[in-house]
Amino acid sequence: MEASGREAVFGAKEFRYELADLNLTRDDVVEEMGYTCEEGNERGYLCDLAEEAAELAKSNVELRGGFVVVEPDRIDIQKGSIQIDDVVFDSQPIITARLRRAEGLALFAATAGDGLEKISKELMSGDDMLKGYVIDAYASAAVEAVADKLEAELERIVEPRGWNVTNRYSPGYCNWSVAEQSKLFSFLPEAFLGITLTATSLMRPIKSVSGVIGVGENVKRQDYQCAVCDMRNCYRRRVVQSKEK
Amino acid sequence: MSELLERIAHVVEKGKVNKAAPFPPALKGEDGADELTKRAVEEGIKPQRILNEGLVVGMMKIGVKFKNNEVFVPDVLIAAKAMKAGMKHIEPFFLSKEVEYKGKIVAGTVAGDLHDIGKNILSMILQGGGWEVVDLGIDVSADKFAEAVAEHKPEAVCMSALLTTTMVNMEAVVKKIRETSPETKTIVGGAPLTADFAKKIEADFYSPDPQGALEYLNSECAA
Ligand code: B1M
């Protein structure tokens, strides 16, 4: 029983999705760009373009995600660092504070493939920058939606143990160096989801994300807060602020 | 300023490319930058005035609003498209020297970095401000920047990066430009950068937004 239970939770898991599986609307994409699709708004054309992007996405995304849940006895979380086996992640205090009660850690990656990236690049270097940009924003939103889906999968998998999940945290955020992506990928199967890392720790396809999620009885998810991040000149912060005005 | 030039500035700011363009809805059926610039040329307004007092003013307005978070990227993109539609009628006058740019810029995303949207927006805003931009694209090495500087003799080099792992490659570019073309200014920007970092690598200027880079160029480098 314990053995099969272990297997159900720990080790590598991979998922493939269709667009329809994602909780992604044109309104989400337009909001990411700073605007809304509310009735009577003068930028309705952005909503139309987001719909066009969604249509294009149907045959041009490859939505894949997966994670490896690492067992508690392989993990040591200290203030500012996380050790798994003999690999030490210098993940910095903001993140470790949020993971410190975790029992297991899920190392994850997700991608939307490179189809939309290619279309967007072509449009942007040609005569339709705006459409290219909307398609790019759509692809970014799609990969984030895949990561949301992964969080839900993880929640479902650990729930029978009475475990909860934290938010997801990525190398490159909250002072955790992007360069540590290579350490993270060392725990994922070879060529996981078809993602490769460049020498500068950039994932290809570009529309990919990676990170860690804590699991355990005493962890919880928190509302996403700009307050935990020290990036002042972030357009997301600006979008949030302009909505608050 | 003539009413027509004011109108050109307005349609550029609003992103009205031409009469047929569906957006912005508030200007539906009205002439856009294409028709109005053509008319200004036909009416004999000096092309340099059409550029400086019409097209550039429109782009400046949108650039300032973007800097102040009053508008976001899509609005800059449609304004740039409108500007381009107007520029089509001005371009022939560059050859005859009836119109001149404020100066020349070499721009690119640094080595190891494949992001181009931020750099493209920067280029559009600089062009919209009356500068000629030689865009080297993405993943541009220090040597390539230096070669472009030797070839084009720009007033400044503008570098962009989106990751901390790639922004460090700006240092080599700054150094190389210092050695090979000390009079060329180096300007850096991109999401992970800070003024401290720019100071550390001895870049001449850091701006979190393209408008800041443009203002620096206008005040420090314009002929
Ligand atoms: C010369 O003078 C100048 C002056 C101004 C200049 C200039 C030069 N150059 C640029 N500017 C300025 O003007 C431009 C116009 O306003 C701006 O250009 P930008 O290119 O910055 O802006 C674009 C027009 C729009 N902006 C963007 O497209 C980027 C927006 C943000 C939110 C962002 C997005 C959308 C995404 N991302 Co990510 N992403 C972030 C970004 C945070 C942010 N708020 O900016 C950033 C860039 N990402 C980051 C990270 C870490 C990552 N991302 C990742 C993934 C993603 C998505 C896929 C979800 C998505 C798309 C990414 C893409 N490249 O296509 C990962 C990497 C992906 C990969 N392929 O390797 C990952 C590594 C996270 C992970 N581990 O999964 C951070 C990098 C910081 C760092 N430590 O290096 C980041 C700053 C977020 C943060 N808050 O920390 C200004 O910077």
Coordinates of C-alpha atoms and ligand atoms in Angstrom, one line a residue:
Chain A
M1 CA 0.0 0.0 0.0
E2 CA 2.7 2.4 1.1
A3 CA 4.8 1.5 -2.0
S4 CA 2.0 2.2 -4.5
G5 CA 1.1 5.3 -2.5
R6 CA 4.7 6.5 -2.9
E7 CA 4.6 5.8 -6.6
A8 CA 1.4 7.7 -7.0
V9 CA 2.9 10.8 -5.5
F10 CA 6.7 10.7 -6.1
G11 CA 8.7 10.5 -9.4
A12 CA 8.1 12.0 -12.8
K13 CA 4.7 12.8 -14.2
E14 CA 4.0 14.3 -17.6
F15 CA 0.8 15.7 -19.0
R16 CA -0.4 16.9 -22.4
Y17 CA -3.3 19.3 -22.8
E18 CA -5.6 20.7 -25.4
L19 CA -6.4 24.4 -25.4
A20 CA -9.9 23.6 -24.3
D21 CA -8.5 22.0 -21.1
L22 CA -7.0 25.4 -20.1
N23 CA -8.8 28.0 -18.2
L24 CA -7.8 30.7 -20.6
T25 CA -10.1 33.3 -22.1
R26 CA -9.5 36.2 -24.5
D27 CA -10.3 38.5 -21.6
D28 CA -7.3 37.1 -19.6
V29 CA -5.0 37.7 -22.5
V30 CA -6.3 41.3 -23.0
E31 CA -6.0 42.0 -19.3
E32 CA -2.4 40.8 -19.4
M33 CA -1.8 43.5 -21.9
G34 CA -3.3 46.1 -19.6
Y35 CA -6.8 46.5 -21.1
T36 CA -10.2 44.9 -20.7
C37 CA -12.9 43.4 -23.0
E38 CA -15.7 45.1 -21.1
E39 CA -18.8 46.2 -23.1
G40 CA -18.3 49.5 -25.0
N41 CA -14.5 49.7 -24.5
E42 CA -12.7 51.5 -27.3
R43 CA -10.0 48.8 -27.7
G44 CA -12.4 46.1 -28.7
Y45 CA -10.0 45.3 -31.6
L46 CA -7.6 43.8 -29.0
C47 CA -10.3 41.4 -28.0
D48 CA -10.9 40.5 -31.6
L49 CA -7.2 39.9 -32.1
A50 CA -7.0 37.8 -28.9
E51 CA -9.8 35.7 -30.4
E52 CA -7.8 35.4 -33.7
A53 CA -4.8 34.3 -31.6
A54 CA -6.9 31.7 -29.8
E55 CA -8.0 30.3 -33.2
L56 CA -4.4 30.2 -34.5
A57 CA -3.3 28.6 -31.2
K58 CA -5.6 25.6 -31.8
S59 CA -3.2 24.2 -34.4
N60 CA 0.0 25.9 -33.3
V61 CA 0.5 25.1 -29.6
E62 CA 1.9 22.1 -28.0
L63 CA 0.8 22.3 -24.4
R64 CA 2.9 20.1 -22.1
G65 CA 3.7 20.1 -18.5
G66 CA 5.1 17.8 -15.8
F67 CA 6.9 17.5 -12.5
V68 CA 9.0 15.3 -10.3
V69 CA 7.9 15.2 -6.7
V70 CA 10.9 14.8 -4.5
E71 CA 10.6 12.8 -1.3
P72 CA 10.9 14.5 2.2
D73 CA 14.0 12.5 3.2
R74 CA 16.0 14.0 0.3
I75 CA 15.2 17.6 1.1
D76 CA 16.7 20.1 3.5
I77 CA 15.2 23.6 3.5
Q78 CA 17.2 26.3 5.3
K79 CA 16.8 30.1 5.4
G80 CA 17.7 31.1 1.8
S81 CA 18.6 27.7 0.5
I82 CA 17.1 24.3 -0.4
Q83 CA 19.2 21.2 -0.6
I84 CA 18.0 18.2 -2.6
D85 CA 20.3 15.2 -2.4
D86 CA 23.7 16.9 -2.9
V87 CA 22.5 19.8 -4.9
V88 CA 22.1 23.1 -3.1
F89 CA 19.7 25.7 -4.6
D90 CA 20.5 29.3 -3.6
S91 CA 16.8 30.1 -3.8
Q92 CA 16.9 33.1 -1.4
P93 CA 14.9 33.9 1.7
I94 CA 11.7 35.2 0.1
I95 CA 11.1 31.8 -1.5
T96 CA 12.4 29.5 1.2
A97 CA 10.2 31.3 3.8
R98 CA 7.2 30.2 1.7
L99 CA 8.4 26.7 1.3
R100 CA 9.9 26.0 4.7
R101 CA 7.0 23.9 6.0
A102 CA 6.9 21.8 2.9
E103 CA 7.4 18.1 3.2
G104 CA 7.9 17.3 -0.5
L105 CA 8.9 19.5 -3.4
A106 CA 7.6 19.3 -6.9
L107 CA 10.1 20.5 -9.5
F108 CA 8.1 21.4 -12.6
A109 CA 8.3 22.7 -16.1
A110 CA 5.7 23.6 -18.7
T111 CA 5.7 24.8 -22.3
A112 CA 3.4 26.0 -25.0
G113 CA 5.8 24.9 -27.7
D114 CA 7.3 27.2 -30.3
G115 CA 4.5 27.4 -32.9
L116 CA 3.0 30.7 -31.8
E117 CA 6.5 32.2 -31.1
K118 CA 7.4 31.7 -34.8
I119 CA 4.2 33.2 -36.1
S120 CA 4.5 36.1 -33.8
K121 CA 8.1 36.8 -34.8
E122 CA 7.2 36.8 -38.4
L123 CA 4.3 39.2 -38.0
M124 CA 6.4 41.5 -35.8
S125 CA 9.2 41.7 -38.2
G126 CA 6.7 42.4 -41.0
D127 CA 3.8 44.7 -41.1
D128 CA 1.6 43.5 -38.2
M129 CA 3.4 44.2 -35.0
L130 CA 0.1 44.5 -33.0
K131 CA -1.2 41.1 -34.1
G132 CA 2.3 39.6 -33.5
Y133 CA 2.3 41.1 -30.0
V134 CA -1.1 39.8 -29.2
I135 CA -0.1 36.3 -30.3
D136 CA 3.0 36.5 -28.2
A137 CA 0.9 37.6 -25.2
Y138 CA -1.5 34.7 -25.9
A139 CA 1.4 32.2 -25.9
S140 CA 2.7 33.6 -22.6
A141 CA -0.8 33.3 -21.0
A142 CA -1.1 29.8 -22.4
V143 CA 2.0 28.5 -20.7
E144 CA 1.0 30.1 -17.5
A145 CA -2.3 28.4 -17.8
V146 CA -0.5 25.1 -18.3
A147 CA 1.4 25.8 -15.1
D148 CA -1.9 26.5 -13.3
K149 CA -3.2 23.2 -14.6
L150 CA -0.1 21.4 -13.3
E151 CA -0.7 22.9 -9.8
A152 CA -4.2 21.4 -9.9
E153 CA -2.8 18.0 -11.0
L154 CA -0.4 18.1 -8.1
E155 CA -3.1 19.1 -5.7
R156 CA -5.2 16.2 -6.8
I157 CA -2.2 13.8 -6.5
V158 CA -1.1 14.8 -3.0
E159 CA -4.6 15.4 -1.6
P160 CA -5.1 11.7 -0.5
R161 CA -2.2 12.2 1.8
G162 CA -3.8 15.2 3.4
W163 CA -1.2 17.4 1.8
N164 CA -1.7 21.0 0.4
V165 CA 0.3 22.8 -2.2
T166 CA 2.1 26.2 -2.1
N167 CA 2.2 28.7 -5.0
R168 CA 4.8 28.0 -7.7
Y169 CA 8.1 29.8 -7.5
S170 CA 10.6 30.1 -10.4
P171 CA 14.3 30.6 -10.7
G172 CA 14.7 34.2 -11.8
Y173 CA 12.0 35.5 -9.4
C174 CA 12.4 37.0 -5.9
N175 CA 16.2 37.1 -6.2
W176 CA 16.6 33.4 -7.0
S177 CA 19.1 33.4 -9.9
V178 CA 17.9 32.3 -13.3
A179 CA 21.2 30.5 -13.7
E180 CA 19.9 27.9 -11.2
Q181 CA 17.5 26.5 -13.9
S182 CA 20.2 24.0 -14.8
K183 CA 20.2 22.6 -11.3
L184 CA 16.4 22.3 -11.4
F185 CA 16.5 20.6 -14.8
S186 CA 19.1 18.1 -13.5
F187 CA 16.2 16.5 -11.5
L188 CA 13.9 16.3 -14.5
P189 CA 14.1 13.5 -17.0
E190 CA 16.5 14.1 -20.0
A191 CA 15.0 16.5 -22.6
F192 CA 11.9 16.8 -20.4
L193 CA 8.9 18.0 -22.5
G194 CA 11.4 18.8 -25.3
I195 CA 12.7 21.8 -23.4
T196 CA 16.4 22.7 -23.7
L197 CA 18.5 25.2 -21.8
T198 CA 20.9 27.7 -23.5
A199 CA 24.2 28.6 -21.9
T200 CA 22.5 31.7 -20.5
S201 CA 19.8 29.5 -18.8
L202 CA 17.1 30.4 -21.3
M203 CA 14.6 27.7 -22.0
R204 CA 13.8 26.9 -25.6
P205 CA 11.0 27.0 -26.6
I206 CA 10.8 30.6 -25.2
K207 CA 7.2 30.1 -24.0
S208 CA 8.2 27.8 -21.2
V209 CA 8.3 28.1 -17.4
S210 CA 10.0 26.1 -14.7
G211 CA 10.0 26.2 -10.9
V212 CA 9.2 24.5 -7.6
I213 CA 6.0 24.0 -5.6
G214 CA 6.0 22.9 -2.0
V215 CA 3.6 20.1 -0.8
G216 CA 2.8 19.1 2.7
E217 CA 0.2 19.2 5.4
N218 CA 1.2 22.6 6.7
V219 CA 1.7 24.6 3.6
K220 CA -0.8 26.9 1.9
R221 CA -1.3 28.9 -1.2
Q222 CA -1.1 32.7 -0.9
D223 CA -2.6 35.4 -3.0
Y224 CA -0.2 36.6 -5.6
Q225 CA 1.3 39.7 -4.3
C226 CA 3.5 42.3 -5.9
A227 CA 4.5 43.1 -2.3
V228 CA 6.9 40.1 -2.1
C229 CA 8.7 41.1 -5.3
D230 CA 11.3 43.9 -5.3
M231 CA 11.0 44.6 -9.1
R232 CA 9.8 48.2 -9.1
N233 CA 9.6 48.8 -12.8
C234 CA 7.5 45.8 -13.7
Y235 CA 4.7 46.2 -16.2
R236 CA 2.5 43.8 -14.2
R237 CA 2.8 46.0 -11.2
R238 CA 1.9 49.0 -13.4
V239 CA -1.2 47.1 -14.8
V240 CA -2.3 46.2 -11.2
Q241 CA -1.7 49.8 -10.1
S242 CA -3.6 51.2 -13.1
K243 CA -6.6 48.9 -12.2
E244 CA -6.6 50.1 -8.7
K245 CA -6.7 53.8 -9.7
Chain B
M1 CA 1.7 74.9 -35.7
S2 CA -0.7 74.4 -38.6
E3 CA -4.0 72.7 -38.0
L4 CA -3.0 69.9 -40.4
L5 CA 0.2 69.1 -38.5
E6 CA -1.8 69.1 -35.3
R7 CA -4.2 66.6 -36.9
I8 CA -1.3 64.4 -38.0
A9 CA 0.1 64.4 -34.5
H10 CA -3.4 63.4 -33.2
V11 CA -4.0 60.5 -35.6
V12 CA -0.5 59.2 -34.9
E13 CA -1.0 59.3 -31.1
K14 CA -4.4 57.6 -31.6
G15 CA -3.0 55.0 -34.0
K16 CA -5.2 55.9 -36.9
V17 CA -3.2 54.4 -39.8
N18 CA -5.5 55.3 -42.7
K19 CA -9.1 56.0 -43.6
A20 CA -9.9 52.3 -44.0
A21 CA -8.4 51.3 -40.6
P22 CA -11.1 50.0 -38.2
F23 CA -9.4 51.4 -35.1
P24 CA -9.7 53.5 -33.1
P25 CA -13.5 53.3 -33.4
A26 CA -13.8 57.0 -32.4
L27 CA -12.0 58.0 -35.7
K28 CA -13.9 55.6 -37.9
G29 CA -14.1 56.8 -41.5
E30 CA -11.8 59.7 -40.9
D31 CA -8.4 60.3 -42.6
G32 CA -5.4 58.7 -41.0
A33 CA -1.7 59.4 -40.9
D34 CA -1.4 58.1 -44.4
E35 CA -3.8 60.5 -46.1
L36 CA -3.0 63.5 -43.9
T37 CA 0.7 63.3 -44.4
K38 CA 0.3 62.9 -48.1
R39 CA -2.0 66.0 -48.1
A40 CA 0.6 68.0 -46.1
V41 CA 3.3 67.2 -48.6
E42 CA 1.0 68.1 -51.5
E43 CA 0.1 71.4 -49.7
G44 CA 3.8 72.2 -49.8
I45 CA 4.5 72.1 -46.0
K46 CA 8.2 71.5 -45.6
P47 CA 8.7 67.8 -45.0
Q48 CA 11.0 68.5 -42.0
R49 CA 8.1 70.3 -40.4
I50 CA 5.7 67.5 -41.2
L51 CA 8.1 65.2 -39.4
N52 CA 9.0 67.3 -36.4
E53 CA 5.7 69.1 -35.8
G54 CA 3.3 66.3 -36.9
L55 CA 4.5 62.7 -36.8
V56 CA 7.2 63.0 -34.1
V57 CA 4.8 65.0 -31.8
G58 CA 2.2 62.2 -32.0
M59 CA 4.8 59.6 -31.1
M60 CA 6.2 61.7 -28.3
K61 CA 2.7 62.0 -26.8
I62 CA 2.1 58.3 -26.8
G63 CA 5.7 57.6 -25.5
V64 CA 5.1 59.9 -22.6
K65 CA 1.7 58.3 -21.8
F66 CA 3.4 54.9 -22.0
K67 CA 6.1 56.0 -19.6
N68 CA 3.4 57.3 -17.2
N69 CA 1.5 54.0 -17.4
E70 CA -1.5 55.7 -19.0
V71 CA -1.4 53.4 -22.0
F72 CA 0.3 50.0 -22.6
V73 CA 2.2 48.3 -25.3
P74 CA -0.7 47.8 -27.9
D75 CA -1.2 51.6 -28.1
V76 CA 2.4 52.2 -28.8
L77 CA 2.4 49.6 -31.5
I78 CA -0.6 51.1 -33.3
A79 CA 0.8 54.6 -33.0
A80 CA 4.1 53.3 -34.5
K81 CA 2.1 51.7 -37.4
A82 CA 0.4 55.1 -38.0
M83 CA 3.8 56.9 -37.9
K84 CA 5.1 54.4 -40.4
A85 CA 2.2 55.1 -42.8
G86 CA 3.0 58.8 -42.6
M87 CA 6.7 58.3 -42.9
K88 CA 6.2 56.6 -46.3
H89 CA 5.5 60.1 -47.7
I90 CA 8.4 61.7 -46.0
E91 CA 11.1 59.1 -46.8
P92 CA 11.9 60.3 -50.4
F93 CA 13.0 63.6 -48.8
F94 CA 15.7 61.9 -46.8
L95 CA 17.5 61.2 -50.1
S96 CA 17.3 64.8 -51.2
K97 CA 18.4 65.9 -47.7
E98 CA 15.3 68.0 -47.3
V99 CA 14.7 66.0 -44.2
E100 CA 17.3 64.8 -41.8
Y101 CA 17.2 62.6 -38.8
K102 CA 18.4 63.9 -35.4
G103 CA 21.2 61.3 -35.5
K104 CA 21.8 57.6 -35.8
I105 CA 21.4 54.8 -33.2
V106 CA 22.6 51.2 -33.2
A107 CA 20.3 49.0 -31.2
G108 CA 20.2 45.3 -30.3
T109 CA 19.5 42.7 -27.7
V110 CA 22.8 41.5 -26.2
A111 CA 24.5 38.1 -26.6
G112 CA 22.7 35.1 -25.2
D113 CA 19.4 36.8 -25.1
L114 CA 16.7 36.1 -27.7
H115 CA 14.0 38.6 -26.6
D116 CA 13.1 41.1 -29.2
I117 CA 9.8 42.8 -28.3
G118 CA 11.2 45.2 -25.8
K119 CA 14.0 46.1 -28.2
N120 CA 11.5 46.5 -31.0
I121 CA 9.4 48.9 -29.0
L122 CA 12.6 50.9 -28.0
S123 CA 13.5 51.1 -31.7
M124 CA 10.0 52.3 -32.7
I125 CA 10.0 55.0 -30.0
L126 CA 13.4 56.2 -31.1
Q127 CA 12.4 56.2 -34.7
G128 CA 9.2 57.9 -33.7
G129 CA 11.4 60.6 -32.0
G130 CA 13.2 61.4 -35.2
W131 CA 16.2 59.1 -34.9
E132 CA 17.5 56.7 -37.5
V133 CA 17.8 53.3 -36.0
V134 CA 20.0 50.4 -37.2
D135 CA 18.5 47.4 -35.5
L136 CA 21.0 44.5 -35.2
G137 CA 18.3 42.1 -33.9
I138 CA 18.8 39.7 -31.0
D139 CA 21.8 37.7 -29.5
V140 CA 24.2 40.4 -30.7
S141 CA 27.8 40.0 -29.6
A142 CA 30.1 42.8 -28.5
D143 CA 32.1 42.3 -31.7
K144 CA 29.0 42.7 -33.8
F145 CA 28.0 45.9 -31.9
A146 CA 31.5 47.2 -32.5
E147 CA 31.5 46.4 -36.2
A148 CA 28.1 48.2 -36.6
V149 CA 29.5 51.2 -34.8
A150 CA 32.5 51.3 -37.1
E151 CA 30.3 51.0 -40.1
H152 CA 27.4 53.3 -39.2
K153 CA 29.1 55.8 -36.8
P154 CA 26.0 56.3 -34.6
E155 CA 25.7 58.8 -31.8
A156 CA 24.8 56.0 -29.4
V157 CA 24.4 52.3 -28.9
C158 CA 21.2 51.1 -27.3
M159 CA 21.3 47.7 -25.6
S160 CA 18.4 45.6 -24.3
A161 CA 18.3 42.4 -22.1
L162 CA 15.5 40.5 -20.4
L163 CA 17.4 38.2 -18.0
T164 CA 20.0 38.8 -15.3
T165 CA 22.1 36.0 -17.0
T166 CA 22.3 38.0 -20.2
M167 CA 22.4 41.6 -19.0
V168 CA 25.9 40.9 -17.7
N169 CA 26.9 40.6 -21.4
M170 CA 26.3 44.4 -21.7
E171 CA 29.6 45.0 -19.8
A172 CA 31.7 43.6 -22.7
V173 CA 29.8 45.8 -25.2
V174 CA 30.3 49.0 -23.1
K175 CA 34.0 48.2 -22.8
K176 CA 34.4 47.4 -26.5
I177 CA 32.6 50.6 -27.6
R178 CA 34.7 52.7 -25.1
E179 CA 37.9 51.3 -26.6
T180 CA 36.9 51.5 -30.3
S181 CA 34.7 54.5 -30.4
P182 CA 34.9 56.5 -27.1
E183 CA 32.6 59.3 -28.4
T184 CA 29.7 56.9 -28.9
K185 CA 27.3 56.9 -25.9
T186 CA 26.1 53.6 -24.5
I187 CA 22.5 53.3 -23.2
V188 CA 21.1 50.2 -21.5
G189 CA 17.7 49.0 -20.5
G190 CA 15.4 46.0 -20.0
A191 CA 13.3 44.5 -17.2
P192 CA 16.0 43.1 -14.9
L193 CA 18.3 46.2 -15.1
T194 CA 18.8 48.8 -12.4
A195 CA 20.6 52.1 -12.4
D196 CA 23.2 50.6 -10.0
F197 CA 24.0 47.9 -12.5
A198 CA 24.3 50.4 -15.3
K199 CA 26.7 52.4 -13.2
K200 CA 28.7 49.3 -12.3
I201 CA 29.3 48.5 -16.0
E202 CA 30.0 52.1 -16.7
A203 CA 27.2 52.6 -19.3
D204 CA 26.6 56.2 -20.1
F205 CA 22.9 56.0 -19.3
Y206 CA 20.2 53.7 -18.0
S207 CA 16.5 54.2 -18.6
P208 CA 13.7 51.8 -17.5
D209 CA 11.6 53.0 -20.4
P210 CA 12.2 53.9 -24.0
Q211 CA 11.0 57.4 -23.6
G212 CA 13.8 58.1 -21.1
A213 CA 16.4 56.8 -23.6
L214 CA 14.8 59.1 -26.2
E215 CA 14.9 62.1 -23.9
Y216 CA 18.6 61.5 -23.1
L217 CA 19.4 61.2 -26.8
N218 CA 17.5 64.4 -27.6
S219 CA 19.3 66.3 -24.9
E220 CA 22.8 64.8 -25.1
C221 CA 23.3 63.6 -28.6
A222 CA 21.1 65.4 -31.1
A223 CA 23.0 67.3 -33.8
Ligands
B1M1 C1 18.6 51.2 -24.3 O1 17.5 51.7 -23.4 C2 16.5 50.9 -23.2 C3 15.5 51.5 -22.5 C4 14.3 50.7 -22.1 C5 14.3 49.4 -22.5 C6 15.3 48.8 -23.2 C7 16.5 49.5 -23.5 N1 15.0 47.5 -23.4 C8 13.8 47.3 -22.9 N2 13.4 48.4 -22.3 C9 12.1 48.7 -21.7 O2 11.2 49.1 -22.7 C10 10.5 48.0 -23.2 C11 9.1 48.5 -23.6 O3 8.4 48.9 -22.4 C12 10.5 47.0 -22.1 O4 10.9 45.8 -22.7 P1 10.5 44.4 -22.1 O5 11.1 43.4 -23.0 O6 10.9 44.4 -20.7 O7 8.9 44.4 -22.2 C13 8.2 43.8 -23.2 C14 7.7 44.8 -24.1 C15 7.0 43.2 -22.5 N3 7.4 42.3 -21.4 C16 7.6 41.0 -21.6 O8 7.3 40.5 -22.6 C17 8.1 40.2 -20.4 C18 7.0 40.3 -19.3 C19 7.3 39.5 -18.1 C20 6.1 39.5 -17.2 C21 7.6 38.0 -18.4 C22 6.8 37.1 -19.3 C23 5.6 37.6 -20.0 C24 7.2 35.8 -19.4 N4 8.1 35.1 -18.7 CO1 9.5 35.9 -17.7 N5 8.7 37.6 -17.8 C25 9.3 38.6 -17.2 C26 8.6 39.9 -17.4 C27 8.5 40.8 -16.2 C28 8.2 42.2 -16.6 N6 7.3 42.7 -15.8 O9 8.7 42.8 -17.5 C29 10.7 38.4 -16.7 C30 11.6 38.9 -17.8 N7 10.8 36.9 -16.7 C31 11.6 36.5 -15.8 C32 11.9 35.2 -15.6 C33 12.8 34.8 -14.4 C34 11.4 34.1 -16.4 N8 10.4 34.3 -17.3 C35 10.1 33.1 -17.9 C36 9.0 32.8 -18.6 C37 8.1 33.8 -19.0 C38 6.8 33.4 -19.8 C39 7.0 32.3 -20.8 C40 5.7 33.1 -18.9 C41 6.5 34.8 -20.4 C42 7.0 35.1 -21.8 C43 8.5 35.3 -21.8 C44 9.0 35.7 -23.2 N9 10.2 36.0 -23.1 O10 8.4 35.6 -24.2 C45 11.2 32.1 -17.6 C46 12.2 32.1 -18.7 C47 11.6 31.7 -20.0 C48 12.7 31.0 -20.8 N10 12.3 30.8 -22.1 O11 13.7 30.7 -20.4 C49 11.8 32.6 -16.3 C50 13.3 32.4 -16.2 C51 11.0 32.0 -15.1 C52 11.1 30.5 -15.1 N11 12.1 30.0 -14.4 O12 10.2 29.9 -15.6 C53 12.2 37.7 -15.0 C54 13.7 37.9 -15.4 C55 14.5 38.4 -14.3 C56 15.8 37.7 -14.1 N12 16.0 37.3 -12.9 O13 16.5 37.5 -15.1 C57 11.2 38.8 -15.3 C58 11.8 40.2 -15.3 C59 10.1 38.7 -14.3 C60 10.5 39.0 -12.9 N13 9.6 39.7 -12.2 O14 11.5 38.8 -12.3 C61 11.3 47.6 -21.0 O15 12.2 46.7 -20.4

